[in-house]
Short mmCIF file of C-alpha atoms in Angstrom, two decimals:
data_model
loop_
_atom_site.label_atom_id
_atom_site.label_comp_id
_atom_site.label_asym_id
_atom_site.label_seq_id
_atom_site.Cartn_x
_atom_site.Cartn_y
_atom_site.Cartn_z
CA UNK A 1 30.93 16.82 28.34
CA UNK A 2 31.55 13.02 28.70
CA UNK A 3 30.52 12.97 32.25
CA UNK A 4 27.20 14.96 31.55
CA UNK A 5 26.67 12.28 28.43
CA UNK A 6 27.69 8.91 29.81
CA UNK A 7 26.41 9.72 33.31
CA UNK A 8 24.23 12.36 34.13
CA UNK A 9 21.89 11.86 31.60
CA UNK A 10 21.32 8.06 32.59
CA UNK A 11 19.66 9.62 35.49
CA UNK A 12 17.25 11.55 33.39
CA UNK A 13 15.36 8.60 30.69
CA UNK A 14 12.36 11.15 30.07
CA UNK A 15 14.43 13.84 28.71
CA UNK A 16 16.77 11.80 26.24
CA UNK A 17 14.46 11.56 23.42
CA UNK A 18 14.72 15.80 23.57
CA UNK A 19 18.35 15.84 23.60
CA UNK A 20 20.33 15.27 20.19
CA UNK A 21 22.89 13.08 21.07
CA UNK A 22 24.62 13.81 17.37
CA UNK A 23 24.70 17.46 18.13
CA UNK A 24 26.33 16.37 21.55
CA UNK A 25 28.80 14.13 19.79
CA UNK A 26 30.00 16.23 17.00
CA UNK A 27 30.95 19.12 19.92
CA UNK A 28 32.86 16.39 21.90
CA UNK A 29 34.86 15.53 18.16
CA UNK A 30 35.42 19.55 17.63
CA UNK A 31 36.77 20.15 20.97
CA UNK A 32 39.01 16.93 20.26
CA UNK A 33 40.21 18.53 16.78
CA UNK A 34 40.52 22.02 18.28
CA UNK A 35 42.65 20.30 21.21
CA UNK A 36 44.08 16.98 20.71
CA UNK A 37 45.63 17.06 23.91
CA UNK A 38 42.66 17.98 26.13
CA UNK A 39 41.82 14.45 27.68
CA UNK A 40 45.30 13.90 28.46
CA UNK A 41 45.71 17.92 30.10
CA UNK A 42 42.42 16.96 32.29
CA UNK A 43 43.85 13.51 33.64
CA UNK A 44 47.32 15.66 34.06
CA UNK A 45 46.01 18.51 35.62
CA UNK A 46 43.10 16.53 37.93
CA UNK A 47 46.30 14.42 38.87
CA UNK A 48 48.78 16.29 39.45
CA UNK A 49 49.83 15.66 43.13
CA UNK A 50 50.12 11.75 42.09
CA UNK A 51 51.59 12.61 38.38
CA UNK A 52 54.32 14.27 40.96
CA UNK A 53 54.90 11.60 43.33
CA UNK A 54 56.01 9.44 40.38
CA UNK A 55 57.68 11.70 37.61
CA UNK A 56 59.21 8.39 35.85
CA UNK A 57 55.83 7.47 34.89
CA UNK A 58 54.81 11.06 33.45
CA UNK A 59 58.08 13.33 32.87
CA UNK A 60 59.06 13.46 29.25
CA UNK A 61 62.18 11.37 27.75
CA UNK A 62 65.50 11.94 29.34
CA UNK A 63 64.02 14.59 31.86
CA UNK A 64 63.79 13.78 35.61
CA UNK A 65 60.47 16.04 36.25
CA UNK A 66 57.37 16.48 35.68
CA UNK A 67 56.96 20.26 36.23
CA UNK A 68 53.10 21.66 35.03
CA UNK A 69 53.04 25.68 34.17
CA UNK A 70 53.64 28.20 31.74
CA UNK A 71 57.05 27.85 29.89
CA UNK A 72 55.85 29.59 27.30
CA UNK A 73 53.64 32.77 27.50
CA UNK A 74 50.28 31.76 26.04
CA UNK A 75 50.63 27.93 26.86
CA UNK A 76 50.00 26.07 29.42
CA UNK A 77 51.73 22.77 29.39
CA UNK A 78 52.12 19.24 31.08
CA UNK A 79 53.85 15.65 31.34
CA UNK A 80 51.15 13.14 30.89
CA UNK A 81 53.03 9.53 30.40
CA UNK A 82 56.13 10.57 28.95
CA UNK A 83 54.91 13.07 26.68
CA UNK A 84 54.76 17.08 27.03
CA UNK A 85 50.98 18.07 26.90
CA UNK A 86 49.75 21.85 26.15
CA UNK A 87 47.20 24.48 25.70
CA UNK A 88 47.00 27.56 23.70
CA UNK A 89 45.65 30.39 26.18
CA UNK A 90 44.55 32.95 23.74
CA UNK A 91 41.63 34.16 21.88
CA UNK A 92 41.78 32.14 19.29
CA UNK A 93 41.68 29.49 21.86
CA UNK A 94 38.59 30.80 23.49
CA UNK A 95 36.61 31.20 20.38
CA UNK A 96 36.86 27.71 19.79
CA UNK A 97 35.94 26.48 22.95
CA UNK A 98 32.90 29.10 22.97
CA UNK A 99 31.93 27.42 19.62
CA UNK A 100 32.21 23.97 21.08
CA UNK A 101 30.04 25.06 24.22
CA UNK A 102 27.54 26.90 22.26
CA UNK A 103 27.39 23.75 19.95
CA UNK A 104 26.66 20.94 22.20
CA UNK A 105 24.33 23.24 24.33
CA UNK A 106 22.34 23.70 21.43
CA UNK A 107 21.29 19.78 21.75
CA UNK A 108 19.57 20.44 24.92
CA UNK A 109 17.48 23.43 23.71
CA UNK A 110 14.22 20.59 22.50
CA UNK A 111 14.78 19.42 25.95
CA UNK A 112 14.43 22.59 27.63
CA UNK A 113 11.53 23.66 25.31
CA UNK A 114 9.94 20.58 26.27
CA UNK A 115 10.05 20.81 30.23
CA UNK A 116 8.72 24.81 29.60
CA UNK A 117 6.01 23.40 27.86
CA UNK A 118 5.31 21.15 30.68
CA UNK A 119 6.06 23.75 33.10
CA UNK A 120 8.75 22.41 34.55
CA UNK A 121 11.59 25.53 34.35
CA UNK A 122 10.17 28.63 35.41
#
């Protein structure tokens, strides 16, 4: 959601004023609330072969590891600098996330209307 903000919309100028960036931001704050951990799972998990290579940096507090899994059914967790990271997997879980995707799609709807209108999406 940051990429697609911070980046990938640079590349499209036309279609910004159609896009409502507060709609965008509030789902990036939800999905922060719902999962305060999230950034720090996505640098873990993206990294994990390096996070590996140099458990001191990453493994919690008197451990010597940084082992990423499922110690407990339901969660996934993670070291991510010296602190234990995790992730609900359950339903509850997945409504939220559903929420916060349906949310900050909704932003892009005006935009989409507008390139129908133009016929642009077919």
């Amino acid at each position: 959601m940051e990429k697609i903000q911070a980046v990938q919309l640079r590349k499209c100028p036309s279609l910004l004023p159609w896009i409502d960036s507060a709609v965008t931001r509030s789902a990036r704050k939800r999905l922060d609330d719902h999962f305060p951990d999230i950034e720090a799972l996505r640098h873990a998990t993206a990294h994990k072969g390096e996070n590996e290579v140099n458990p001191n940096a990453h493994a919690p507090e008197g451990q010597q590891f940084a082992l990423t899994g499922f110690r407990e059914p339901h969660r996934y967790s993670t070291p991510y600098l010296g602190k234990m990271r995790s992730l609900d997997i359950t339903n509850e879980s997945l409504i939220k996330v559903v929420e916060v995707v349906d949310a900050y799609l909704s932003a892009f709807e005006p935009a989409a209307e507008e390139l129908e209108r133009q016929g642009h999406l077919e």
